[in-house]
Coordinates of C-alpha atoms in Angstrom, one line a residue:
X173 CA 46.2 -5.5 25.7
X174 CA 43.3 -6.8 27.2
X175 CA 41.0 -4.0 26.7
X176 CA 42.1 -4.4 23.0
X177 CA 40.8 -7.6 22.5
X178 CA 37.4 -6.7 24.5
X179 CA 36.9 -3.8 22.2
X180 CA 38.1 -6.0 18.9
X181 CA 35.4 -9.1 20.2
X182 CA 32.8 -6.9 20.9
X183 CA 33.4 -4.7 17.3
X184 CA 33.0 -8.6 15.5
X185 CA 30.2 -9.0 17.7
X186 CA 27.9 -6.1 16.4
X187 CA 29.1 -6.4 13.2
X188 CA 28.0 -10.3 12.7
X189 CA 24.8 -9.2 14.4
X190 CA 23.8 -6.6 12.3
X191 CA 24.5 -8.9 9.1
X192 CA 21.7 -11.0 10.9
X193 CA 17.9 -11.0 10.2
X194 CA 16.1 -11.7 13.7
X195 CA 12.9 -13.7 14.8
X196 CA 12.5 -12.0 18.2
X197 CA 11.9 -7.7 18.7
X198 CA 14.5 -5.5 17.6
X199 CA 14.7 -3.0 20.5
X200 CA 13.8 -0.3 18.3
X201 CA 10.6 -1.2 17.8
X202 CA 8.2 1.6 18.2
X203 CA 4.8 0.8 16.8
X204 CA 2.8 -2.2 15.3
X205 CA 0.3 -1.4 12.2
X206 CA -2.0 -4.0 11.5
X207 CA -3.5 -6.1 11.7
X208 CA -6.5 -5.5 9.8
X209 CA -8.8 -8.4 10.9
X210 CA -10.8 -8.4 7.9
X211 CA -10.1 -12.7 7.8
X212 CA -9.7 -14.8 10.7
X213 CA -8.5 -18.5 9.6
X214 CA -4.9 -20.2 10.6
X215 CA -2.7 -19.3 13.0
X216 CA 0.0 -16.2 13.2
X217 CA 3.1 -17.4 12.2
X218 CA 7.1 -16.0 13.6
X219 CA 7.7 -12.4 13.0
X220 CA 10.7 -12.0 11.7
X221 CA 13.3 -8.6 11.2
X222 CA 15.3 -7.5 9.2
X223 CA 19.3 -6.8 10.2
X224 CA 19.7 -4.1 12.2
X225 CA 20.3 -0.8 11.0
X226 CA 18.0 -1.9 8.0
X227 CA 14.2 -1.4 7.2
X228 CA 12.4 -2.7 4.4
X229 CA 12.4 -0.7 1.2
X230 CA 10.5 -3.0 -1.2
X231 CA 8.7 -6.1 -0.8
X232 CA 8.2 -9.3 -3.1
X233 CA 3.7 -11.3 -3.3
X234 CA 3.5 -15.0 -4.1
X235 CA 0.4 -15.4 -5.7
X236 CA -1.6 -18.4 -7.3
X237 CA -3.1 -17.9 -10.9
X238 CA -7.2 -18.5 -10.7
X239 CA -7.7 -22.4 -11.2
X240 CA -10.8 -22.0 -12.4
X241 CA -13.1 -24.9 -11.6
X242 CA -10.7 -25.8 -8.8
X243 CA -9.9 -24.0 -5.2
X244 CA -8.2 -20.8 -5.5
X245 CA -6.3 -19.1 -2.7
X246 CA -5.1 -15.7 -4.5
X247 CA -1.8 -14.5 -1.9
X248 CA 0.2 -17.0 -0.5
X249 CA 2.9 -15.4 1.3
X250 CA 4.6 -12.0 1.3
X251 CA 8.8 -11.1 1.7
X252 CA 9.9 -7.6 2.2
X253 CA 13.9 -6.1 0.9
X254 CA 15.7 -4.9 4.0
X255 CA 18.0 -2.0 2.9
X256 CA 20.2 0.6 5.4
X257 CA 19.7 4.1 5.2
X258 CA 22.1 4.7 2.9
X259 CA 21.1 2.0 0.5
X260 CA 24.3 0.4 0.6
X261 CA 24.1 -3.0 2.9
X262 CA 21.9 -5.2 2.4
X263 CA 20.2 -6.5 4.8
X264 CA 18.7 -9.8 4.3
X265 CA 14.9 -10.6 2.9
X266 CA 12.3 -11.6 5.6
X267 CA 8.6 -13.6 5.4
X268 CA 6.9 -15.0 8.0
X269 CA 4.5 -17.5 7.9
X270 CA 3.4 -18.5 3.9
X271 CA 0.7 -21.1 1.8
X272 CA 2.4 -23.2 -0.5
X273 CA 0.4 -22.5 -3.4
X274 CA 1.3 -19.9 -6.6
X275 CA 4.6 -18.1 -7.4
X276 CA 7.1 -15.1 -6.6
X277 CA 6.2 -12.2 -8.6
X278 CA 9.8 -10.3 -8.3
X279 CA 10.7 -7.4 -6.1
X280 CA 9.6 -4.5 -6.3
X281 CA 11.5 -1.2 -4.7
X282 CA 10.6 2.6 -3.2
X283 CA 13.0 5.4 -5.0
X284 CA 15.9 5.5 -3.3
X285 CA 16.3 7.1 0.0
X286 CA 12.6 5.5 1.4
X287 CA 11.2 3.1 2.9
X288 CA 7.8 1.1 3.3
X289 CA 5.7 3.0 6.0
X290 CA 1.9 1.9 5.2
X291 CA 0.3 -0.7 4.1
X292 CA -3.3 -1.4 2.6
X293 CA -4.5 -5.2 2.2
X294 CA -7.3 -6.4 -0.5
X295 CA -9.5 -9.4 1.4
X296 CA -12.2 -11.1 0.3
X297 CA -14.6 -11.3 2.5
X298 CA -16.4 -14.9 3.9
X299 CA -17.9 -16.2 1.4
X300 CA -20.2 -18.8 3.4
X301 CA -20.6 -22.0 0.4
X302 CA -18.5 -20.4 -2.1
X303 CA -14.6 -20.8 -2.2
X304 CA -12.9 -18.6 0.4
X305 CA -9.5 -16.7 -1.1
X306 CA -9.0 -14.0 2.1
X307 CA -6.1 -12.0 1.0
X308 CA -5.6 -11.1 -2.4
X309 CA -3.0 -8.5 -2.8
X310 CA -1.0 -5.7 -1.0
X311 CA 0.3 -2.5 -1.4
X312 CA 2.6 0.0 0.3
X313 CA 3.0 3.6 0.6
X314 CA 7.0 4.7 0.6
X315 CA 8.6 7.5 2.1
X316 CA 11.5 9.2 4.1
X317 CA 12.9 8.2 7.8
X318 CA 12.4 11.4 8.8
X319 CA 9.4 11.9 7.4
X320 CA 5.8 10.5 8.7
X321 CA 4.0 11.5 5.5
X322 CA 4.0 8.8 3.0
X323 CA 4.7 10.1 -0.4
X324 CA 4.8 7.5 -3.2
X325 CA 2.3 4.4 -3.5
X326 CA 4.4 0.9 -4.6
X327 CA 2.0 -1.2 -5.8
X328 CA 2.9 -4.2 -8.3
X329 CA 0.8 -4.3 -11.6
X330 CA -2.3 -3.7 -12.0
X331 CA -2.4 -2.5 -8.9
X332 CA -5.1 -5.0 -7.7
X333 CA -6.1 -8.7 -6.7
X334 CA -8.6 -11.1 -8.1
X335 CA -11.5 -11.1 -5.5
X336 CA -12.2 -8.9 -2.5
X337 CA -11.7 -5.2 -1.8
X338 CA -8.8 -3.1 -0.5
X339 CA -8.9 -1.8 2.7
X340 CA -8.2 1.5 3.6
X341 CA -4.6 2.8 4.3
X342 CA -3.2 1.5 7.9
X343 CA -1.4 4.3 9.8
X344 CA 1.8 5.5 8.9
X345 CA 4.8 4.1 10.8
X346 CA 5.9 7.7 13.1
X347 CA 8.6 10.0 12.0
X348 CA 12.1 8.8 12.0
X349 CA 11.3 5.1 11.7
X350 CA 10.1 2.8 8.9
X351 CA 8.8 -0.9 9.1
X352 CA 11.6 -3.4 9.8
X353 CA 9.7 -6.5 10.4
X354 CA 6.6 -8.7 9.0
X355 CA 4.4 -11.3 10.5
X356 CA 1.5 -13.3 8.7
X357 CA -1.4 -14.9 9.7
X358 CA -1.8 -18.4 7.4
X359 CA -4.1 -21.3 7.3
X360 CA -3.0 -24.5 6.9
X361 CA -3.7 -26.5 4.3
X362 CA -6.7 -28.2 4.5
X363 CA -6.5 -31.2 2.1
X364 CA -9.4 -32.3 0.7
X365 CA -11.0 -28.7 2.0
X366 CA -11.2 -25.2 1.2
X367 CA -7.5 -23.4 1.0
X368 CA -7.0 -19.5 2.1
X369 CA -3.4 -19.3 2.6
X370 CA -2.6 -16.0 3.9
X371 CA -5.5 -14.6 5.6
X372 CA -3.9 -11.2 7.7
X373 CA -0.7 -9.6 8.3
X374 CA 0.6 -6.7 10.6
X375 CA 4.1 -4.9 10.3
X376 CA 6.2 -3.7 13.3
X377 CA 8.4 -0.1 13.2
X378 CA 11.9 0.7 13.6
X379 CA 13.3 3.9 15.1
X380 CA 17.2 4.4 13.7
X381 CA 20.2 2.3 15.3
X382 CA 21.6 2.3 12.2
X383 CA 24.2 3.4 14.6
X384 CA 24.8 0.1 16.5
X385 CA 26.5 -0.7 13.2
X386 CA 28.8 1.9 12.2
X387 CA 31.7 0.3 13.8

């Protein structure tokens, strides 16, 4: 009877944690990419993961319109869609660290069956007198757990930012994992100064223990 209930409590157990999106290291993690140190202002904020036995298979920008005569900081803040394998269970949405200017733009997905496994980050560079907007925009390349080649580009329209260029594609996360967690490097807002927001980011990936929660 009691090794019932130790096998019942511990079956809850793994089940409420893999509902549960994390702010410290999955053990699965295999491999950071980024950052891309193209911007330097504000500090890094929390990572954050998704559930376990999820990976992020679309992701969400929060961007403010040009103002024009007025400051503009371009991306604020950045959320990726945490989906299992299979597509079924969701598993939570996860940002780090975000500017309060601008607004959510609306998920976008990979096909079904991928995942986000590269990145590649538009920054304006410094811009010494002139107003300072760092990062702009971001894309992803999508493709298959068991697959380290990256197959289909998910970019939200048009496809670029207002200032700055892209950089060039970050390594692929390696074969049979896929990027399961976010963190963001954000200035604070400076009042009265020149705003940035989101200046860097770098994405941290998952091998599969989608089996930890198969109970």
């Amino acid at each position: 009877m009691y090794f019932l209930k130790l096998v019942s409590v511990l079956a809850i157990s793994l089940v409420v944690d893999c509902l549960l999106i994390h702010s410290v290291p999955r053990k699965s993690v295999v491999d950071t990419i980024g950052p891309t140190h193209r911007a330097v202002w504000g500090p890094w904020g929390r990572a954050q993961y998704c559930a376990e036995g999820t990976y992020a298979a679309g992701y969400e920008m929060k961007i403010e319109p040009i103002q024009g005569r007025y400051d503009d900081t371009a991306l604020n803040a950045i959320t990726l869609v945490c989906l299992s394998l299979e597509g079924k269970h969701f598993g939570g949405t996860i940002t780090s660290a975000g500017g309060m200017f601008g607004d959510w733009g609306g998920a976008l997905m990979c096909p079904e069956n991928m995942f986000l496994k590269e990145f590649a980050l538009q920054v304006e560079e410094f811009q010494h007198n002139g107003d300072d907007t760092a990062a702009n925009y971001i894309k992803f390349k999508c493709g298959r757990m068991d697959s380290e080649r990256s197959r289909y580009e998910l970019a939200h329209a048009p496809g670029y930012g207002f200032w700055g260029e892209m950089t060039g594609w970050s390594r692929a996360c390696p074969t049979n994992s896929a990027i399961c967690g976010i963190q963001t490097r954000v200035e604070d807002y400076q009042h009265n100064g020149d705003d940035t927001s989101l200046n860097d980011v770098k994405f941290f990936c998952c091998n599969d223990d989608s089996w930890k929660c198969k109970m």
